[in-house]
Structure formats: C-alpha cells, structure tokens
mmCIF file with all atom_site columns, C-alpha atoms in Angstrom:
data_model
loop_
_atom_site.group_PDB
_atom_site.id
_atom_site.type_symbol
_atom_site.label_atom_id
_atom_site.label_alt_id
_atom_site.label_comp_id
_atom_site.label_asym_id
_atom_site.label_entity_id
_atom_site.label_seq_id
_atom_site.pdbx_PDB_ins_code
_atom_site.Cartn_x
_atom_site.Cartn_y
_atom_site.Cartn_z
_atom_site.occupancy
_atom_site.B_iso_or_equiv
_atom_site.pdbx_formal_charge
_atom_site.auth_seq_id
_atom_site.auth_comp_id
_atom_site.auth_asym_id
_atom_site.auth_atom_id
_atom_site.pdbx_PDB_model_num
ATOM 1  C CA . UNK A 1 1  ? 12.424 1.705   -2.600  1.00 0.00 ? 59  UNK A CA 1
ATOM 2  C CA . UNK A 1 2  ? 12.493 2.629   -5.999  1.00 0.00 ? 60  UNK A CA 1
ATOM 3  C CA . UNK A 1 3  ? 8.574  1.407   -6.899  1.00 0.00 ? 61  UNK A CA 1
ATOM 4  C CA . UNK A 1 4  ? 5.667  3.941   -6.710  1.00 0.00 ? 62  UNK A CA 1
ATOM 5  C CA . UNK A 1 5  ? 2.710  2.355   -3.777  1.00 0.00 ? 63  UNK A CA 1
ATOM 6  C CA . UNK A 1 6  ? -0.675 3.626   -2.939  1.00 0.00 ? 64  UNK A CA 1
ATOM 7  C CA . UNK A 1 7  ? -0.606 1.374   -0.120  1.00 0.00 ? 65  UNK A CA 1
ATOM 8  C CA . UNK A 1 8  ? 0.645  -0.041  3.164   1.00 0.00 ? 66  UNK A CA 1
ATOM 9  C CA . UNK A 1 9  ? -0.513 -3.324  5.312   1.00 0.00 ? 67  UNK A CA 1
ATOM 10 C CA . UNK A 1 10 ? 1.115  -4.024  8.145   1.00 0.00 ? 68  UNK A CA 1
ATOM 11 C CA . UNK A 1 11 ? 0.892  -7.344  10.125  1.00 0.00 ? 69  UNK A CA 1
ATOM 12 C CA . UNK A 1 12 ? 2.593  -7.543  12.881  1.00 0.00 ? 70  UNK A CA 1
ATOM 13 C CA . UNK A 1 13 ? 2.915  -10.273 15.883  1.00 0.00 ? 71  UNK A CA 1
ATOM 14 C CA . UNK A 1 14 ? 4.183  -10.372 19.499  1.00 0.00 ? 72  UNK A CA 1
ATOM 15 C CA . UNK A 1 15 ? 2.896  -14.246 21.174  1.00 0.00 ? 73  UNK A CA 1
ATOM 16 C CA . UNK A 1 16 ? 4.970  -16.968 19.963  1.00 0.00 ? 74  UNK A CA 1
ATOM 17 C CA . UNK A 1 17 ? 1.771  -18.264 18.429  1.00 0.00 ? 75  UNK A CA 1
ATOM 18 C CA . UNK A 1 18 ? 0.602  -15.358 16.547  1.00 0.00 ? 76  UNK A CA 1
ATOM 19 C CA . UNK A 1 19 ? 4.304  -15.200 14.965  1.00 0.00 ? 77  UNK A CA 1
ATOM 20 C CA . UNK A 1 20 ? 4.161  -18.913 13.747  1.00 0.00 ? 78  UNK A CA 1
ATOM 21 C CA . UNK A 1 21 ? 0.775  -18.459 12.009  1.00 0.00 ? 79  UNK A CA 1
ATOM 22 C CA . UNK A 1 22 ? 1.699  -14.912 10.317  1.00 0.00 ? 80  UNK A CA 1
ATOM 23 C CA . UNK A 1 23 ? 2.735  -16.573 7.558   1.00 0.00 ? 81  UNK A CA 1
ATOM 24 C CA . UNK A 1 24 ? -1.113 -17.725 6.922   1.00 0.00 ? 82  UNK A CA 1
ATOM 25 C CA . UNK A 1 25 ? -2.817 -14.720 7.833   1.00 0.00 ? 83  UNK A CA 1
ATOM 26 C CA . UNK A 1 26 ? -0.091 -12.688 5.602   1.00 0.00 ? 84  UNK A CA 1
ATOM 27 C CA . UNK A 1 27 ? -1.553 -15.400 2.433   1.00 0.00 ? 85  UNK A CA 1
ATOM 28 C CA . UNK A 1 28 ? -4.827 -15.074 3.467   1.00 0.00 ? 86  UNK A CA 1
ATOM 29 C CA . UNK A 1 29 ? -4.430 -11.447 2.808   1.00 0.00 ? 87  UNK A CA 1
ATOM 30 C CA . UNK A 1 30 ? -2.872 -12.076 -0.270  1.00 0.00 ? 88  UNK A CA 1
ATOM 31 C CA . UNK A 1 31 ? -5.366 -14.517 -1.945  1.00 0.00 ? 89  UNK A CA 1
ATOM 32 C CA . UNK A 1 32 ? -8.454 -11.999 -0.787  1.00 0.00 ? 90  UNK A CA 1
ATOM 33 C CA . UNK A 1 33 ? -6.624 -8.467  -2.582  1.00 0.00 ? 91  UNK A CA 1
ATOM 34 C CA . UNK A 1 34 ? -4.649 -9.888  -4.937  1.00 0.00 ? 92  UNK A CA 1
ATOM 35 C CA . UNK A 1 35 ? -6.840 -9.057  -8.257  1.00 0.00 ? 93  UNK A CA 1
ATOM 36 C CA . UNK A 1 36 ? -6.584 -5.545  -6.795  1.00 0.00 ? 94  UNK A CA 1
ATOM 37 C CA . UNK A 1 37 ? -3.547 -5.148  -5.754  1.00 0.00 ? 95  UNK A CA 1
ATOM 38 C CA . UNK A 1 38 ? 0.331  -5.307  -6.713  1.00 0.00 ? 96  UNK A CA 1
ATOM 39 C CA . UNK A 1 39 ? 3.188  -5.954  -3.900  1.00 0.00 ? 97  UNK A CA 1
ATOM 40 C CA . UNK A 1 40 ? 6.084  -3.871  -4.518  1.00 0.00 ? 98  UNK A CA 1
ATOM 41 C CA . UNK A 1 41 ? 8.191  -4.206  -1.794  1.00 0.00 ? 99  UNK A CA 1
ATOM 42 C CA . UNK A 1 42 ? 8.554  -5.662  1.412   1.00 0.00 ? 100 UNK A CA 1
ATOM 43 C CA . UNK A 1 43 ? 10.108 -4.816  4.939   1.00 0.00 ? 101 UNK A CA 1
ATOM 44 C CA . UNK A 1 44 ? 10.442 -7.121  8.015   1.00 0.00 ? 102 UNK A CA 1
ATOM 45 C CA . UNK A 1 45 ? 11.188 -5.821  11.321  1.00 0.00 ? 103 UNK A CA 1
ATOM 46 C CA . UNK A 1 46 ? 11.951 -7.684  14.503  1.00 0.00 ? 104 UNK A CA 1
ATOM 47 C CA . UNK A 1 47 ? 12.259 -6.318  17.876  1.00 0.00 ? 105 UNK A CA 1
ATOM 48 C CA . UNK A 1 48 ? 12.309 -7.406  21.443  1.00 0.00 ? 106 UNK A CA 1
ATOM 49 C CA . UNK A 1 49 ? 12.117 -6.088  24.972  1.00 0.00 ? 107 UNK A CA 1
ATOM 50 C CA . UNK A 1 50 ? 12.501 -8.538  28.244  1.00 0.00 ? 108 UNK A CA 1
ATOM 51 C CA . UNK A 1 51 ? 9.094  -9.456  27.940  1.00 0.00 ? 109 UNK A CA 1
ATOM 52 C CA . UNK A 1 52 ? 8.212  -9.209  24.358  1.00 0.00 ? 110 UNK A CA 1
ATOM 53 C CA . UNK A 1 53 ? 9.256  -10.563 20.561  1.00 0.00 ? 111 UNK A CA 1
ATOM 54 C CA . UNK A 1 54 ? 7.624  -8.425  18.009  1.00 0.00 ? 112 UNK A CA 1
ATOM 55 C CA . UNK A 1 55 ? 7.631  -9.565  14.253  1.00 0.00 ? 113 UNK A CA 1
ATOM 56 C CA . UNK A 1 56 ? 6.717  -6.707  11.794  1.00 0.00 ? 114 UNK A CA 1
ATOM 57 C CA . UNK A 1 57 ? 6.180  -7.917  8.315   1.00 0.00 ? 115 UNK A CA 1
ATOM 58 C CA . UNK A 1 58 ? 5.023  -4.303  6.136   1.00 0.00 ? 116 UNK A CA 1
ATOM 59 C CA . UNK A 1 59 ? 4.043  -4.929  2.376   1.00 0.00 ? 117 UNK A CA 1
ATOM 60 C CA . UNK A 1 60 ? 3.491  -1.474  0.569   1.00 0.00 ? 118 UNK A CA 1
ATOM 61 C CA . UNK A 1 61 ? 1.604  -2.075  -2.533  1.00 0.00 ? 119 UNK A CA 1
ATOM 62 C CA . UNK A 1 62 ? -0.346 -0.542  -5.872  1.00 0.00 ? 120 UNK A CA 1
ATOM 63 C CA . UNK A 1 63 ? -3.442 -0.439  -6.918  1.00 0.00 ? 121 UNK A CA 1
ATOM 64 C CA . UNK A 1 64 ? -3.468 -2.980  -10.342 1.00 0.00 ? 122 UNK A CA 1
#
C-alpha cells in the first residue's frame, strides 16, 4: 500500500443476506463520509468454516 491513511472501516458479513446487501451499507457509508474522507485503498477478504461464509470488505482512508 503505497498511500498514507488515518483510517480504517471494516464491514464485514457472515448470513447470506447480510453479504448480498454489503454492497448498500458499504455506499451508504460512502455517501454519509465522503466530504470528509478519501479512500485509498481497498482489501477484500473471504473466509469460510463448515458452518460459516465470512465476507471482509476493509477500506483504509484519509482525512480530505
């Protein structure tokens, strides 16, 4: 990662449901900091046990 952040938000999602509307909450996010903030970089993450499906989506952002 080769851009400076003063921040970290993680959203993250394990029910079938919750993963299909990160997407949303992830833009609702967006739309509510975005005069504040700057997204540098991105990381998704998936991982899975016999039970569970976790999505990880991590934005690590500046302050603007």
């Amino acid at each position: 990662m080769s851009a400076s952040y003063s921040g970290v938000k993680v959203f993250s999602a394990t029910k079938a449901r919750e993963r299909e509307s990160l997407g949303e909450r992830i833009t609702d996010w967006l739309d509510a900091n975005t005069q504040d903030i700057e997204v540098v970089d991105t990381v998704v993450t998936q991982s899975s046990d016999r039970e569970f499906h976790c999505l990880t989506i991590t934005l690590f952002f500046r302050a603007r």
